[in-house]
Coordinates of C-alpha atoms (C1' of nucleotides) in Angstrom, one line a residue:
Chain A
M27 CA 151.2 126.2 158.9
S28 CA 149.4 125.7 156.0
G29 CA 148.2 129.0 154.0
Q30 CA 144.9 128.3 152.4
Q31 CA 143.3 126.1 149.8
D32 CA 143.2 126.6 146.1
R33 CA 140.6 129.0 145.4
R34 CA 141.1 128.7 141.9
E35 CA 137.7 126.8 141.3
G36 CA 134.1 126.3 142.8
R37 CA 134.5 129.5 144.9
G38 CA 132.5 132.7 144.3
F39 CA 133.9 135.8 142.7
T40 CA 136.1 138.4 144.3
D41 CA 134.9 142.2 143.8
R42 CA 136.6 143.0 140.8
E43 CA 135.9 139.6 139.0
L44 CA 132.3 140.4 139.9
D45 CA 132.4 143.7 138.4
I46 CA 133.7 142.1 135.1
M47 CA 131.6 139.0 135.0
S48 CA 128.6 141.4 135.5
V49 CA 129.5 143.4 132.2
L50 CA 129.8 140.0 130.3
W51 CA 126.4 139.0 131.5
R52 CA 124.8 142.2 130.6
E53 CA 126.4 142.6 127.3
G54 CA 126.7 139.1 126.4
S55 CA 130.5 139.2 125.4
G56 CA 133.2 141.8 125.2
T57 CA 136.8 142.7 124.1
V58 CA 138.9 144.0 127.0
A59 CA 138.3 147.5 125.5
E60 CA 134.6 147.0 125.7
V61 CA 134.7 145.8 129.1
R62 CA 137.0 148.4 130.5
E63 CA 134.7 150.9 128.8
T64 CA 131.8 149.7 130.2
L65 CA 133.3 149.5 133.7
G66 CA 133.5 153.3 133.6
D67 CA 135.4 152.9 136.8
D68 CA 139.0 154.4 136.4
V69 CA 140.8 150.8 136.0
G70 CA 143.6 150.2 133.7
Y71 CA 143.6 148.2 130.6
T72 CA 146.1 145.6 131.8
T73 CA 144.3 145.4 134.9
V74 CA 141.0 144.3 133.1
L75 CA 143.0 142.1 130.7
K76 CA 144.6 140.2 133.8
I77 CA 141.4 139.7 135.6
L78 CA 139.9 138.1 132.5
Q79 CA 142.8 135.9 132.2
I80 CA 142.5 135.0 135.8
L81 CA 138.7 134.3 135.2
E82 CA 139.5 132.2 132.1
E83 CA 141.8 130.1 134.4
K84 CA 139.2 129.7 136.7
G85 CA 136.7 128.3 133.9
A86 CA 134.4 131.2 134.3
V87 CA 135.1 132.8 130.8
R88 CA 136.4 131.7 127.6
H89 CA 137.6 133.7 124.8
E90 CA 137.7 133.7 120.9
Q91 CA 140.0 135.6 118.7
E92 CA 138.2 138.8 116.8
G93 CA 140.6 140.5 114.4
R94 CA 143.6 141.2 116.3
A95 CA 141.8 141.0 119.8
Y96 CA 140.1 138.6 122.0
R97 CA 136.4 138.8 122.6
Y98 CA 135.4 137.2 126.0
F99 CA 132.2 135.3 126.6
P100 CA 130.9 134.2 130.0
L101 CA 130.8 130.4 130.7
V102 CA 129.3 130.5 134.2
E103 CA 125.7 131.6 134.2
S104 CA 124.7 134.6 136.1
V105 CA 121.7 132.6 137.6
S106 CA 123.8 129.9 138.6
A107 CA 126.4 132.0 140.4
G108 CA 123.5 134.0 142.0
G109 CA 122.2 130.8 143.2
R110 CA 125.4 130.2 144.9
A111 CA 125.8 133.4 146.1
L112 CA 122.1 133.4 147.7
S113 CA 122.6 129.9 149.2
R114 CA 125.4 131.5 151.1
I115 CA 123.5 134.5 152.5
V116 CA 120.7 132.6 153.3
N117 CA 122.6 130.0 155.3
K118 CA 125.0 132.3 157.2
I119 CA 123.3 135.5 157.5
F120 CA 119.5 134.5 157.4
H121 CA 119.6 131.5 159.5
G122 CA 118.4 129.4 156.7
S123 CA 115.1 131.3 156.4
A124 CA 114.1 132.8 152.9
E125 CA 111.3 134.7 154.4
L126 CA 113.7 136.7 156.4
L127 CA 115.8 137.4 153.2
L128 CA 112.8 138.3 151.4
A129 CA 111.5 140.5 154.2
T130 CA 115.0 142.3 154.2
L131 CA 114.9 142.8 150.5
V132 CA 111.4 144.4 150.5
E133 CA 112.4 146.5 153.4
D134 CA 115.6 147.9 151.8
R135 CA 113.9 148.5 148.6
E136 CA 111.0 150.4 147.1
F137 CA 108.8 148.1 144.8
S138 CA 106.2 149.2 142.3
E139 CA 102.8 147.6 142.6
A140 CA 103.6 145.9 139.0
E141 CA 106.8 144.3 140.5
I142 CA 105.2 143.3 143.7
E143 CA 102.3 141.4 141.4
R144 CA 105.1 140.0 139.5
M145 CA 106.9 138.6 142.6
R146 CA 103.5 137.4 143.8
S147 CA 102.9 135.3 140.9
I148 CA 106.5 133.8 141.0
L149 CA 105.2 132.5 144.4
D150 CA 102.0 131.1 143.1
R151 CA 103.7 129.2 140.4
A152 CA 106.0 127.5 142.9
G153 CA 102.9 127.0 145.2
R154 CA 101.0 125.4 142.3
K155 CA 104.1 123.2 141.3
E156 CA 104.1 121.9 144.9
D157 CA 100.4 121.1 144.8
D158 CA 100.9 118.9 141.9
G159 CA 99.2 120.9 139.2
I160 CA 95.9 121.9 140.7
S161 CA 95.6 125.4 142.5
P162 CA 93.1 126.0 145.0
R163 CA 93.9 129.4 144.9
D164 CA 91.8 132.2 142.7
P165 CA 94.7 133.2 140.3
S166 CA 92.8 136.4 139.2
A167 CA 95.3 139.2 139.5
K168 CA 94.3 142.4 138.1
Chain B
M28 CA 151.3 151.3 141.2
S29 CA 148.8 151.5 143.9
G30 CA 147.7 148.6 145.5
Q31 CA 144.1 148.6 146.9
Q32 CA 142.0 150.8 148.9
D33 CA 141.7 150.2 152.8
R34 CA 139.2 147.2 153.0
R35 CA 139.4 147.4 156.8
E36 CA 136.1 149.1 157.0
G37 CA 132.6 149.3 155.4
R38 CA 133.1 146.2 153.2
G39 CA 131.4 143.0 153.3
F40 CA 132.7 139.8 155.2
T41 CA 135.2 137.4 153.7
D42 CA 134.3 133.7 154.0
R43 CA 136.0 132.9 157.3
E44 CA 134.7 136.2 158.9
L45 CA 131.2 135.3 157.7
D46 CA 131.4 131.9 159.4
I47 CA 132.3 133.3 162.8
M48 CA 129.8 136.2 162.3
S49 CA 127.3 133.6 161.7
V50 CA 128.1 131.7 165.0
L51 CA 127.9 134.9 166.8
W52 CA 124.5 136.1 165.3
R53 CA 123.2 132.6 166.1
E54 CA 124.4 132.1 169.5
G55 CA 124.3 135.8 170.7
S56 CA 128.1 135.7 171.9
G57 CA 131.1 133.5 172.3
T58 CA 134.3 133.0 173.8
V59 CA 136.9 132.0 171.3
A60 CA 136.7 128.3 172.5
E61 CA 133.1 128.3 172.0
V62 CA 133.0 129.8 168.7
R63 CA 135.7 127.3 167.7
E64 CA 133.7 124.5 169.0
T65 CA 130.5 125.7 167.2
L66 CA 132.5 126.0 164.2
G67 CA 133.0 122.3 164.0
D68 CA 135.2 122.9 161.1
D69 CA 139.0 121.8 162.0
V70 CA 140.3 125.2 162.6
G71 CA 142.8 126.2 165.1
Y72 CA 142.3 128.2 168.4
T73 CA 144.5 131.0 167.2
T74 CA 143.0 131.4 163.9
V75 CA 139.6 131.9 165.5
L76 CA 141.4 134.4 168.0
K77 CA 142.9 136.1 165.2
I78 CA 140.0 136.7 163.1
L79 CA 137.8 137.6 165.9
Q80 CA 140.6 140.7 166.6
I81 CA 140.6 141.5 162.9
L82 CA 136.7 141.5 163.4
E83 CA 137.0 144.0 166.3
E84 CA 139.4 146.2 164.6
K85 CA 136.7 146.5 161.7
G86 CA 134.3 147.4 164.4
A87 CA 132.0 144.4 163.7
V88 CA 132.4 142.7 167.0
R89 CA 133.3 143.9 170.7
H90 CA 134.5 142.0 173.8
E91 CA 134.1 141.9 177.5
Q92 CA 136.2 140.1 180.0
E93 CA 134.6 137.0 181.3
G94 CA 136.9 135.3 184.0
R95 CA 140.1 134.8 182.1
A96 CA 138.8 134.7 178.8
Y97 CA 137.1 137.3 176.5
R98 CA 133.4 137.0 175.4
Y99 CA 132.7 138.5 171.9
F100 CA 129.4 140.2 170.7
P101 CA 128.3 141.1 167.4
L102 CA 128.1 144.6 166.8
V103 CA 126.8 144.6 163.4
E104 CA 123.5 143.2 162.9
S105 CA 122.8 140.3 160.5
V106 CA 119.9 141.9 158.7
S107 CA 122.2 145.0 157.9
A108 CA 125.0 142.8 156.7
G109 CA 122.3 140.9 154.8
G110 CA 121.0 143.9 153.3
R111 CA 124.2 145.1 152.0
A112 CA 125.0 141.5 150.7
L113 CA 121.5 141.5 148.6
S114 CA 122.1 144.8 147.1
R115 CA 125.4 143.8 146.0
I116 CA 124.1 140.5 144.3
V117 CA 120.8 142.1 143.0
N118 CA 122.9 144.6 141.3
K119 CA 125.8 142.6 139.8
I120 CA 124.1 139.4 139.2
F121 CA 120.5 140.1 138.7
H122 CA 120.8 143.2 136.7
G123 CA 118.9 145.2 139.6
S124 CA 116.0 142.7 139.4
A125 CA 114.7 141.6 142.8
E126 CA 112.2 139.3 140.7
L127 CA 114.9 137.5 138.8
L128 CA 116.5 137.0 142.4
L129 CA 113.2 135.7 143.8
A130 CA 112.5 133.3 141.0
T131 CA 116.2 131.7 141.4
L132 CA 115.6 131.2 145.0
V133 CA 112.2 129.4 144.6
E134 CA 113.9 127.5 141.7
D135 CA 116.9 126.4 143.8
R136 CA 114.8 125.5 147.1
E137 CA 111.9 123.5 148.1
F138 CA 109.7 125.5 149.9
S139 CA 106.5 124.1 151.9
E140 CA 103.1 125.7 151.3
A141 CA 103.2 127.5 154.8
E142 CA 106.7 129.1 153.8
I143 CA 105.3 130.3 150.7
E144 CA 102.1 131.6 152.2
R145 CA 104.3 133.7 154.7
M146 CA 106.2 135.0 151.9
R147 CA 103.1 135.9 150.2
S148 CA 102.1 137.8 153.1
I149 CA 105.6 139.7 153.2
L150 CA 104.5 140.9 149.8
D151 CA 100.9 141.8 150.7
R152 CA 102.2 144.1 153.6
A153 CA 104.9 145.7 151.1
G154 CA 101.9 146.4 148.7
R155 CA 99.7 147.6 151.1
K156 CA 102.2 150.2 152.4
E157 CA 102.7 151.3 148.9
D158 CA 98.8 151.7 148.2
D159 CA 98.5 153.8 151.3
G160 CA 96.7 151.4 153.6
I161 CA 93.8 149.7 151.4
S162 CA 94.4 146.4 149.9
P163 CA 92.0 145.6 147.0
R164 CA 93.2 142.0 147.3
D165 CA 91.5 139.2 149.0
P166 CA 93.7 138.2 151.9
S167 CA 92.4 134.8 152.3
A168 CA 95.0 132.0 152.3
K169 CA 94.1 128.5 153.8
Chain C
dT11 C1' 157.6 126.2 194.8
dG12 C1' 157.2 124.3 190.7
dC13 C1' 154.3 122.0 186.9
dT14 C1' 150.7 122.2 183.7
dG15 C1' 146.7 124.3 181.4
dT16 C1' 144.5 128.2 179.5
dC17 C1' 144.5 132.6 177.1
dA18 C1' 145.5 136.9 174.5
dA19 C1' 149.3 139.0 172.0
dC20 C1' 152.6 139.0 168.4
dG21 C1' 154.6 137.8 164.3
dA22 C1' 155.5 134.7 160.7
dT23 C1' 154.1 132.2 156.4
dA24 C1' 152.0 131.0 152.1
dA25 C1' 148.3 132.0 148.8
dC26 C1' 145.4 135.4 146.7
dC27 C1' 143.8 140.1 144.7
dT28 C1' 144.3 144.3 142.3
dT29 C1' 146.9 147.2 140.1
dC30 C1' 150.2 148.1 136.6
dG31 C1' 154.9 148.7 134.1
dT32 C1' 157.0 146.8 130.4
dA33 C1' 157.9 143.9 126.7
dG34 C1' 157.1 141.8 122.5
dC35 C1' 154.4 141.2 118.3
dA36 C1' 151.4 142.4 114.4
dC37 C1' 150.1 145.9 111.5
dT38 C1' 149.5 150.5 109.4
dG39 C1' 150.4 155.3 107.7
dG40 C1' 154.1 158.0 105.8
Chain D
dC15 C1' 161.6 151.4 106.2
dC16 C1' 160.2 153.1 110.4
dA17 C1' 157.6 155.1 114.3
dG18 C1' 153.2 154.7 116.2
dT19 C1' 149.1 152.0 117.7
dG20 C1' 146.6 148.3 119.7
dC21 C1' 146.9 144.0 121.8
dT22 C1' 148.4 139.8 124.6
dA23 C1' 152.0 138.0 127.9
dC24 C1' 154.9 138.4 131.8
dG25 C1' 155.8 139.5 136.2
dA26 C1' 156.2 142.5 140.2
dA27 C1' 154.7 145.5 143.9
dG28 C1' 151.6 146.2 148.0
dG29 C1' 147.9 145.1 150.5
dT30 C1' 144.6 141.1 152.5
dT31 C1' 143.3 136.5 154.1
dA32 C1' 143.9 132.4 156.8
dT33 C1' 146.4 129.7 159.5
dC34 C1' 149.5 129.0 163.0
dG35 C1' 153.8 128.6 166.2
dT36 C1' 155.5 130.7 170.0
dT37 C1' 155.8 133.3 173.9
dG38 C1' 154.2 135.6 178.0
dA39 C1' 150.9 135.8 181.7
dC40 C1' 148.3 133.8 185.2
dA41 C1' 145.7 130.5 187.9
dG42 C1' 145.0 125.9 190.2
dC43 C1' 147.3 122.3 192.2
dA44 C1' 150.6 118.4 193.8

DNA sequence: TGCTGTCAACGATAACCTTCGTAGCACTGG
DNA sequence: CCAGTGCTACGAAGGTTATCGTTGACAGCA
C-alpha cells in the first residue's frame, strides 16, 4: 500500500493547468482576472487562482505584485514543456518513430503549401547541420 | 460545488494507462502477467489488472478468455490516440503551429539523414495531394 | 483428499485534481 | 464611518488515479 509518488514537480501539466499555462504563454503574463477572461470557459475566479497557486508551488509560474493584484508570469518555457510532451508521445504511442508522428500530423490536418514549404526548410536545416555545414542539396525553393 | 465531468470516456490516457496501452500496441495483445512482465517497472499484479479493467470500462481494450487467464487486446488504435494527443499539444503549447512543433522535434532529437529524407517525402506527399497531383519539385534525394 | 499456485473480483487507501464557498484585508465612494 | 468591491488565502467536497491486500474460484498434484 503506497499511494503514488509526488507529482508536485517534474511531471507534465494536467488539463486545466495546461489551459492556464497556454494563456500565459500566449499573452506573456496575466492577472487572475485576465486569465479567467481569456479562458472564456465558464470557470470560477477562485478556481483560476487556485490553479495558479498550484502552478506556482510546482515552480511553473511566479508572480509580482501589481497594484492590489498579482500578475503571473510563466517560468517554464512552452517549447520545453512541448519537448517533454512530444518525447512522451513519440515513445509511448509512436514506438519512438518521429516519422510516424509527422505522418499522423499531416494526415489529421490540412496544411497550406506555404506551411509545408516552411516545414520542409526546417528539415533542410536539420539535414545541413548533420552534414557538418555543407549541403549537397539544391536549396532553391520557390 | 460540482466536482468534474465524467472522464471515463473520450479523454486521453493517464500515465499508467498509457504505459499499458503502449505495451498492448507494441505486442498486439497480452495477459496481465505478460503486460506486467513487459512493463518491467516494479508494479504489482493487481495494479496492472485493475488498470486493464479500467481501460476496458473506458472501451479502450477488450479481453478474451485464454485458458484460465484473460488476454487483452487494444481497441483504440495508437494513431488515433496519437492524433488526439498531438492536436492537444499543437493547440495548447505550440499556439496551433505545427511548424513550431516540428522545429522542436528536430531540435530535441538527432535524426539520421535517412530519417530526414523519409520525413521530407512525407511532406512531399502532403504537398502533392494539395496540388492536385502534379509536383513541380525535384524529387531527387540521394 | 487436502495443499499450493494462479487468477479475477472487490474494496480499501492515499495522493491529487478541479471546483468553489467563505473569510479576511485593503481601499473607495457616500 | 460604513457598505461595497476586488483581491488573496484557507480549506473542503466530490471525483479520479495508482497501488495493493484479501478473498474466492479452480486446477494440478502428492
